[in-house]
Tab-separated table of C-alpha atoms and ligand atoms in Angstrom:
chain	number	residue	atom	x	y	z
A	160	UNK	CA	18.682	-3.051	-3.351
A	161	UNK	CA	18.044	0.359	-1.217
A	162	UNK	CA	15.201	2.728	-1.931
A	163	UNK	CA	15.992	5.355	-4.137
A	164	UNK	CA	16.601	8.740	-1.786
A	165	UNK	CA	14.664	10.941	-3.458
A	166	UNK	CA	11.936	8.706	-2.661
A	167	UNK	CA	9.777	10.508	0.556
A	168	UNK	CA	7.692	7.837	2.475
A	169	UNK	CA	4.394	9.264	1.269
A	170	UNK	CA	4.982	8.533	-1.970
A	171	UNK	CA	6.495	5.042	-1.277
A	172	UNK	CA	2.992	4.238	0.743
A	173	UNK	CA	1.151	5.512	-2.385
A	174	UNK	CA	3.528	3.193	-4.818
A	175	UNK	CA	2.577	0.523	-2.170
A	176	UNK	CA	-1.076	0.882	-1.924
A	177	UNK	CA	-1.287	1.102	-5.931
A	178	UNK	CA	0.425	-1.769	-6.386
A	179	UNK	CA	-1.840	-3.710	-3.989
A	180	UNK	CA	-4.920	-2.142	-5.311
A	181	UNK	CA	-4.037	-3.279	-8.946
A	182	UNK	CA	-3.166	-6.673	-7.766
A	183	UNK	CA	-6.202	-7.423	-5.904
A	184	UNK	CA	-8.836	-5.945	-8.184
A	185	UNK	CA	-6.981	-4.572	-11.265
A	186	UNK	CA	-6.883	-1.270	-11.396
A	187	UNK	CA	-6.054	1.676	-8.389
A	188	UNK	CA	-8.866	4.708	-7.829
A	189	UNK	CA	-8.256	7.178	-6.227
A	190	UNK	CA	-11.443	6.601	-3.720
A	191	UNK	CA	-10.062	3.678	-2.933
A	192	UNK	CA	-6.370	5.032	-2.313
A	193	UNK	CA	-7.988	7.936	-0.374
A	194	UNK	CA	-9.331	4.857	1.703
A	195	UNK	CA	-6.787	2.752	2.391
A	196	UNK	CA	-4.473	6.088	3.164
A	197	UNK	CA	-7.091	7.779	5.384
A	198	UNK	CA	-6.497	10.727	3.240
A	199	UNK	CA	-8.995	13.226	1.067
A	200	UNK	CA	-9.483	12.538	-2.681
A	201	UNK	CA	-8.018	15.685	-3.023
A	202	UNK	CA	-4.714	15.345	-1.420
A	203	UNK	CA	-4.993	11.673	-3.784
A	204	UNK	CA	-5.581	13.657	-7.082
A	205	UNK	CA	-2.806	16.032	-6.282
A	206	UNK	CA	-0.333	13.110	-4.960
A	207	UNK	CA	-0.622	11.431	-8.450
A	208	UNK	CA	-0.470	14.734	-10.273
A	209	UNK	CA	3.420	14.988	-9.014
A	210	UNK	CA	4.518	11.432	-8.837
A	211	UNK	CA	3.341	11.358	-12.311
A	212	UNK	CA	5.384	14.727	-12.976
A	213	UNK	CA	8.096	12.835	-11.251
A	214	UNK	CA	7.705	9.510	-13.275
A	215	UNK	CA	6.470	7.035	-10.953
A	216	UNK	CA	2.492	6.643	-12.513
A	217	UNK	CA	0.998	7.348	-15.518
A	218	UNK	CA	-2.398	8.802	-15.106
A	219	UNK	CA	-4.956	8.651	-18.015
A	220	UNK	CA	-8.273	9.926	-17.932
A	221	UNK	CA	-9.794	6.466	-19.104
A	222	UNK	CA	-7.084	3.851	-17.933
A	223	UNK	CA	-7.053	4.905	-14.373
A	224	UNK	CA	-3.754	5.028	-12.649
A	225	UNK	CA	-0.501	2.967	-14.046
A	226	UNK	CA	2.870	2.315	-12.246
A	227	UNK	CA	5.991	3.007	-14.188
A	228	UNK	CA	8.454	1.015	-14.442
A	229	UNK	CA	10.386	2.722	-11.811
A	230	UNK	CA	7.536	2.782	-9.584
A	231	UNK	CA	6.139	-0.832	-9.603
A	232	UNK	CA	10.041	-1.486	-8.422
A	233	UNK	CA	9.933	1.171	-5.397
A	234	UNK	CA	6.276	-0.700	-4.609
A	235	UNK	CA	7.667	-4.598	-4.727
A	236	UNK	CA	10.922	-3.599	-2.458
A	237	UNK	CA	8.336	-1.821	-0.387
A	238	UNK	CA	5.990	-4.795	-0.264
A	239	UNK	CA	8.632	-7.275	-0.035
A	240	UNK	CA	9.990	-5.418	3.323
A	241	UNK	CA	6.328	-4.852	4.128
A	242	UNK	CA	6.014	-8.996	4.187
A	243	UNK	CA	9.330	-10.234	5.747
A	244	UNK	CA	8.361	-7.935	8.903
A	245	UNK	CA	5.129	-9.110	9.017
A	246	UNK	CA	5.916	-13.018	9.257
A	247	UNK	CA	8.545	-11.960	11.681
A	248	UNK	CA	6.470	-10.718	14.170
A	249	UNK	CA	3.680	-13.169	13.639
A	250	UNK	CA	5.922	-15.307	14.989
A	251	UNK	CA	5.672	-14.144	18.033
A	252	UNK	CA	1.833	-13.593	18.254
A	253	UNK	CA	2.214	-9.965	17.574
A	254	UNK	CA	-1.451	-8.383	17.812
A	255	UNK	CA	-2.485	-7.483	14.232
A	256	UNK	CA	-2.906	-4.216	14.572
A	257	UNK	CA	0.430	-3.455	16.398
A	258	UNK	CA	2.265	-5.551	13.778
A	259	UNK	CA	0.817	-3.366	11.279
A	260	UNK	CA	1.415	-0.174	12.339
A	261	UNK	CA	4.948	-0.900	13.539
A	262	UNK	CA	5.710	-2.659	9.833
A	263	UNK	CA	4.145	0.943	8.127
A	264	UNK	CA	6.838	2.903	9.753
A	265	UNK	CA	9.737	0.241	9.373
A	266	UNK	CA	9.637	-0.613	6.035
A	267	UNK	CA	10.487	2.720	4.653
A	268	UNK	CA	13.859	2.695	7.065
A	269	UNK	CA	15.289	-0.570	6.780
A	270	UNK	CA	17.972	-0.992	4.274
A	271	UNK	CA	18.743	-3.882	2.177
A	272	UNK	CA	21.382	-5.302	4.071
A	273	UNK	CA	18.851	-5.669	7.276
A	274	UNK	CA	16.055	-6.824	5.346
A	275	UNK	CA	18.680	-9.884	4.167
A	276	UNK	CA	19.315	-10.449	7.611
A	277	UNK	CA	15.786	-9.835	8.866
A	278	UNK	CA	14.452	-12.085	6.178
A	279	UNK	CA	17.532	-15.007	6.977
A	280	UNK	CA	16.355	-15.110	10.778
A	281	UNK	CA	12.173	-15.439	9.625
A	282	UNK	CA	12.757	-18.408	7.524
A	283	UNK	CA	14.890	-20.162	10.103
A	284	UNK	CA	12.732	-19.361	12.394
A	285	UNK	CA	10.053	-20.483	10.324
A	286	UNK	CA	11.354	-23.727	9.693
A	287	UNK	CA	12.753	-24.039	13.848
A	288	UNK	CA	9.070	-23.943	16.149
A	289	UNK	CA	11.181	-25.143	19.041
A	290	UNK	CA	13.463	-22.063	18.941
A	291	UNK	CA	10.101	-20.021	18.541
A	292	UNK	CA	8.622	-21.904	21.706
A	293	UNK	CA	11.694	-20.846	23.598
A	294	UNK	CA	12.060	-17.320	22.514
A	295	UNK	CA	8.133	-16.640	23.196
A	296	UNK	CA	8.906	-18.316	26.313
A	297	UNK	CA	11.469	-15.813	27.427
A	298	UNK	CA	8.738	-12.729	26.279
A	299	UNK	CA	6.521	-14.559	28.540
A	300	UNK	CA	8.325	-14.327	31.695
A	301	UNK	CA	9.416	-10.930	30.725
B	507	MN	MN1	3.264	-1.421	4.109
């Protein structure tokens, strides 16, 4: 399913680091957001102040910070595109940190139809070690 447009990248990363917040320790603060971002608690509190105008989170006072509906969806296809490019290039022994900056800027891009096709060629090649052998092979000799 593609991204809605109107969605900007910023607020898909925020939708994405919510989401993981809440699923690791059960709730999202925005010190923690502001971490994970590199960004000031500021430019957090005014983020959610607009995607909550906008209807992606719900923020109350006492419960913290809650993804709608329409923004727990933006987060999983953001996650999910987030994951199949990360086992991809693990693949290939991929250094961490280039893997993970490379995956911040390509999940937002991709559309659905190349994250089925991406996600077709990671399981075969995760199920296929040979082919993996001879494709890292060919990086090898360059
Ligand atoms: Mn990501």
């Amino acid at each position: 399913m593609p991204l809605p447009p109107q969605t900007t990248t910023a607020v898909q990363d925020y939708l994405e680091q919510i989401h993981q917040l809440i699923d690791a320790k059960g709730y999202a603060r925005a010190v923690d957001i502001a971490a994970n971002l590199g960004v000031s608690q500021a430019s957090v509190s005014a983020m959610i102040q607009r995607m909550d105008a906008e209807g992606f989170v719900v923020y109350e006072k006492y419960r913290g910070i809650i993804l709608t509906e329409k923004g727990r969806e933006i987060a999983r296809h953001i996650i999910e595109r987030h994951e199949v490019l990360t086992r991809l290039l693990r693949r290939f022994g991929i250094d961490e940190d280039t893997i993970y900056n490379d995956v911040e800027g390509m999940e937002h891009h991709i559309s659905g139809q190349t994250l089925g096709v991406l996600t077709m060629i990671t399981e075969e090649l995760e199920s296929n070690p040979a082919l993996v052998r001879k494709l890292k092979a060919r990086l090898a000799r360059g």
